[in-house]
XYZ file of C-alpha atoms in Angstrom:
213
model
C 43.199 -0.709 7.280
C 45.035 -3.372 9.413
C 42.751 -6.649 9.625
C 42.899 -8.304 13.005
C 42.985 -11.694 11.662
C 44.857 -13.793 8.951
C 43.515 -15.406 5.596
C 43.872 -18.597 7.318
C 41.568 -17.831 10.506
C 39.294 -16.150 8.111
C 39.189 -19.472 5.686
C 38.950 -21.541 9.257
C 35.742 -19.744 10.016
C 33.874 -20.254 6.874
C 35.059 -24.001 7.113
C 33.337 -24.446 10.524
C 30.469 -22.164 9.474
C 29.541 -23.893 6.199
C 30.282 -27.127 7.903
C 27.642 -26.295 10.825
C 24.708 -24.949 8.292
C 24.918 -27.238 5.719
C 22.731 -27.905 3.520
C 21.489 -24.416 3.907
C 23.239 -23.123 0.587
C 21.319 -25.436 -1.250
C 18.278 -23.268 -0.289
C 20.035 -20.103 -1.252
C 20.483 -21.146 -5.091
C 16.925 -22.679 -5.034
C 15.671 -19.299 -3.700
C 17.921 -17.401 -6.205
C 16.786 -19.581 -9.273
C 13.082 -19.069 -8.245
C 13.762 -15.129 -8.015
C 15.587 -15.185 -11.540
C 12.639 -17.392 -13.032
C 9.885 -15.332 -11.250
C 11.295 -11.663 -13.010
C 12.056 -13.419 -16.435
C 8.373 -14.797 -16.498
C 7.112 -11.254 -15.048
C 5.452 -13.074 -12.492
C 2.980 -10.379 -10.438
C 4.839 -11.965 -6.940
C 8.219 -11.494 -8.393
C 8.892 -7.914 -6.752
C 7.756 -9.096 -3.229
C 9.073 -12.419 -3.372
C 12.180 -10.860 -4.449
C 12.504 -8.382 -1.441
C 11.624 -10.630 0.978
C 14.044 -13.377 0.008
C 16.653 -10.902 -0.311
C 15.774 -9.341 3.071
C 15.696 -13.094 4.648
C 19.555 -13.705 3.346
C 20.829 -10.356 4.560
C 19.443 -11.337 8.193
C 20.922 -14.580 8.103
C 24.316 -13.172 6.888
C 23.981 -10.325 9.925
C 22.682 -12.515 12.360
C 24.272 -16.105 11.864
C 27.651 -15.597 10.051
C 28.430 -12.256 10.981
C 27.376 -12.273 14.789
C 27.246 -15.992 15.416
C 30.600 -17.001 13.617
C 32.731 -14.098 12.520
C 32.745 -12.394 15.460
C 35.093 -14.924 16.991
C 37.647 -13.198 14.955
C 36.661 -10.032 14.681
C 34.868 -7.977 17.173
C 33.564 -5.493 14.581
C 31.276 -8.238 13.061
C 28.819 -6.951 15.978
C 28.653 -4.052 14.092
C 28.519 -5.215 10.478
C 26.096 -7.794 11.719
C 23.503 -5.175 13.099
C 23.682 -2.876 9.594
C 23.292 -6.219 7.640
C 19.851 -7.238 9.932
C 19.068 -3.376 9.238
C 19.304 -3.787 5.763
C 17.273 -7.259 5.825
C 14.439 -5.445 7.770
C 14.206 -2.571 4.845
C 14.272 -5.171 2.065
C 11.296 -6.840 3.884
C 9.422 -3.634 4.256
C 9.917 -2.182 0.479
C 8.920 -6.035 -0.683
C 5.544 -4.594 0.910
C 5.277 -1.717 -1.461
C 4.452 -3.207 -5.139
C 5.238 0.086 -6.418
C 8.495 -0.204 -5.199
C 9.882 -3.539 -6.617
C 9.173 -3.135 -10.396
C 11.466 -4.669 -12.851
C 12.366 -3.332 -16.069
C 12.407 -5.994 -19.132
C 13.891 -3.998 -21.963
C 17.500 -4.862 -22.457
C 19.946 -2.002 -21.862
C 23.783 -1.701 -20.122
C 22.263 -1.641 -16.557
C 19.888 -4.836 -16.871
C 22.810 -6.552 -18.750
C 25.366 -5.446 -15.756
C 22.784 -6.762 -13.625
C 22.552 -10.203 -14.810
C 26.244 -10.305 -14.922
C 26.423 -9.700 -11.360
C 23.829 -12.447 -10.936
C 25.751 -14.873 -12.791
C 28.934 -13.919 -11.108
C 27.904 -14.204 -7.668
C 25.896 -17.627 -8.009
C 28.564 -19.418 -10.561
C 31.467 -17.635 -11.304
C 32.483 -16.658 -7.644
C 32.582 -20.066 -6.361
C 34.870 -21.495 -9.723
C 37.152 -18.620 -8.758
C 37.489 -19.238 -5.293
C 37.951 -22.968 -6.083
C 40.844 -22.081 -8.664
C 42.357 -20.052 -5.837
C 42.514 -23.165 -3.480
C 40.175 -22.196 -1.091
C 36.867 -24.117 -2.644
C 33.989 -25.110 -0.261
C 33.939 -25.528 2.936
C 36.346 -22.863 3.285
C 34.939 -20.334 0.819
C 32.372 -17.957 0.950
C 29.004 -18.995 -0.307
C 26.614 -17.370 -1.831
C 23.110 -16.786 -0.468
C 24.880 -17.460 3.341
C 28.292 -15.410 2.812
C 28.040 -11.548 2.807
C 30.074 -10.633 0.076
C 28.378 -12.822 -2.902
C 25.176 -12.091 -1.499
C 25.732 -8.149 -2.042
C 26.878 -8.843 -5.594
C 23.872 -10.579 -6.195
C 21.821 -7.604 -4.398
C 23.684 -5.089 -6.506
C 22.362 -7.442 -9.838
C 18.899 -7.186 -8.697
C 19.035 -3.572 -7.932
C 20.235 -3.130 -11.261
C 17.243 -4.446 -12.789
C 14.860 -2.459 -10.903
C 12.332 0.044 -12.814
C 12.910 3.821 -11.516
C 12.135 5.053 -9.172
C 13.037 2.551 -6.281
C 14.031 2.941 -2.637
C 17.661 4.489 -2.851
C 18.210 3.839 0.569
C 18.284 0.212 -0.075
C 21.745 1.000 -1.569
C 23.629 2.584 1.570
C 24.586 -0.689 3.116
C 25.608 -2.832 0.691
C 27.579 -0.093 -0.973
C 29.483 0.538 2.760
C 30.094 -3.151 2.641
C 31.575 -3.116 -0.853
C 33.855 -0.729 0.299
C 34.882 -2.784 3.538
C 34.723 -6.015 1.580
C 37.141 -4.768 -1.370
C 39.945 -3.529 1.040
C 39.330 -6.653 3.392
C 39.604 -9.018 0.197
C 42.926 -7.257 -1.137
C 44.568 -7.643 1.955
C 43.356 -11.440 2.120
C 43.740 -12.370 -1.360
C 40.269 -13.512 -1.835
C 40.105 -12.155 -5.240
C 36.765 -13.416 -6.215
C 35.478 -10.785 -3.718
C 37.113 -7.828 -6.058
C 33.568 -7.153 -8.131
C 32.215 -6.304 -5.012
C 33.214 -2.666 -6.495
C 31.404 -3.242 -9.943
C 27.957 -2.584 -8.293
C 28.585 0.929 -6.918
C 30.602 1.966 -10.034
C 27.629 1.041 -12.062
C 25.216 2.704 -10.036
C 27.697 5.817 -10.046
C 27.846 5.642 -13.756
C 24.165 5.506 -13.906
C 23.602 8.533 -11.780
C 26.115 10.832 -13.699
C 24.332 9.735 -16.821
C 21.029 10.710 -15.461
C 22.293 14.331 -14.366
C 23.802 15.290 -17.261
C 20.342 14.100 -19.227
C 18.718 16.295 -16.834
C 20.987 19.501 -17.621
């Protein structure tokens, strides 16, 4: 896949975007912290709040970042943005269903993987970007940029108790594939952990199939 833009153009869009929406990234971090605390404290409203907040993040990323800014250098952003808006609507719809967003609290390899992805998306992601020479405002920022938000979403979905709405994985997995390929070409190495979420879900699927045989 040959990208229709350079790393310089990509980072320039983020610089313009982050400067224009400041201080929105702070809100993203605030709501994410509330999500993690609500899950840890086992609040009854944790599922609904989590689904609704994630949904709004995906809609923002689709409408504001993809369609509003990224489309200036990549017309495919209109398609990406539409898919992200759809994902946001699906998350909000599922948030209304209490039985579809229930969290598991016993420590296991899936929940540990989930928290690793959550911490990575919120903290480590930006640290790596800064170390690589494209810190804020040039860097993708958690909550308002697709890749760290997708990694966070995988982390949250790994914390869910089964059964859950598996269709919520389709668009994030698609974006993980696109984002990973783009990251390798652009040198945005902090995005490489995008593929970790799909890999963990695939391993879980294989292990569960082997148990049922």
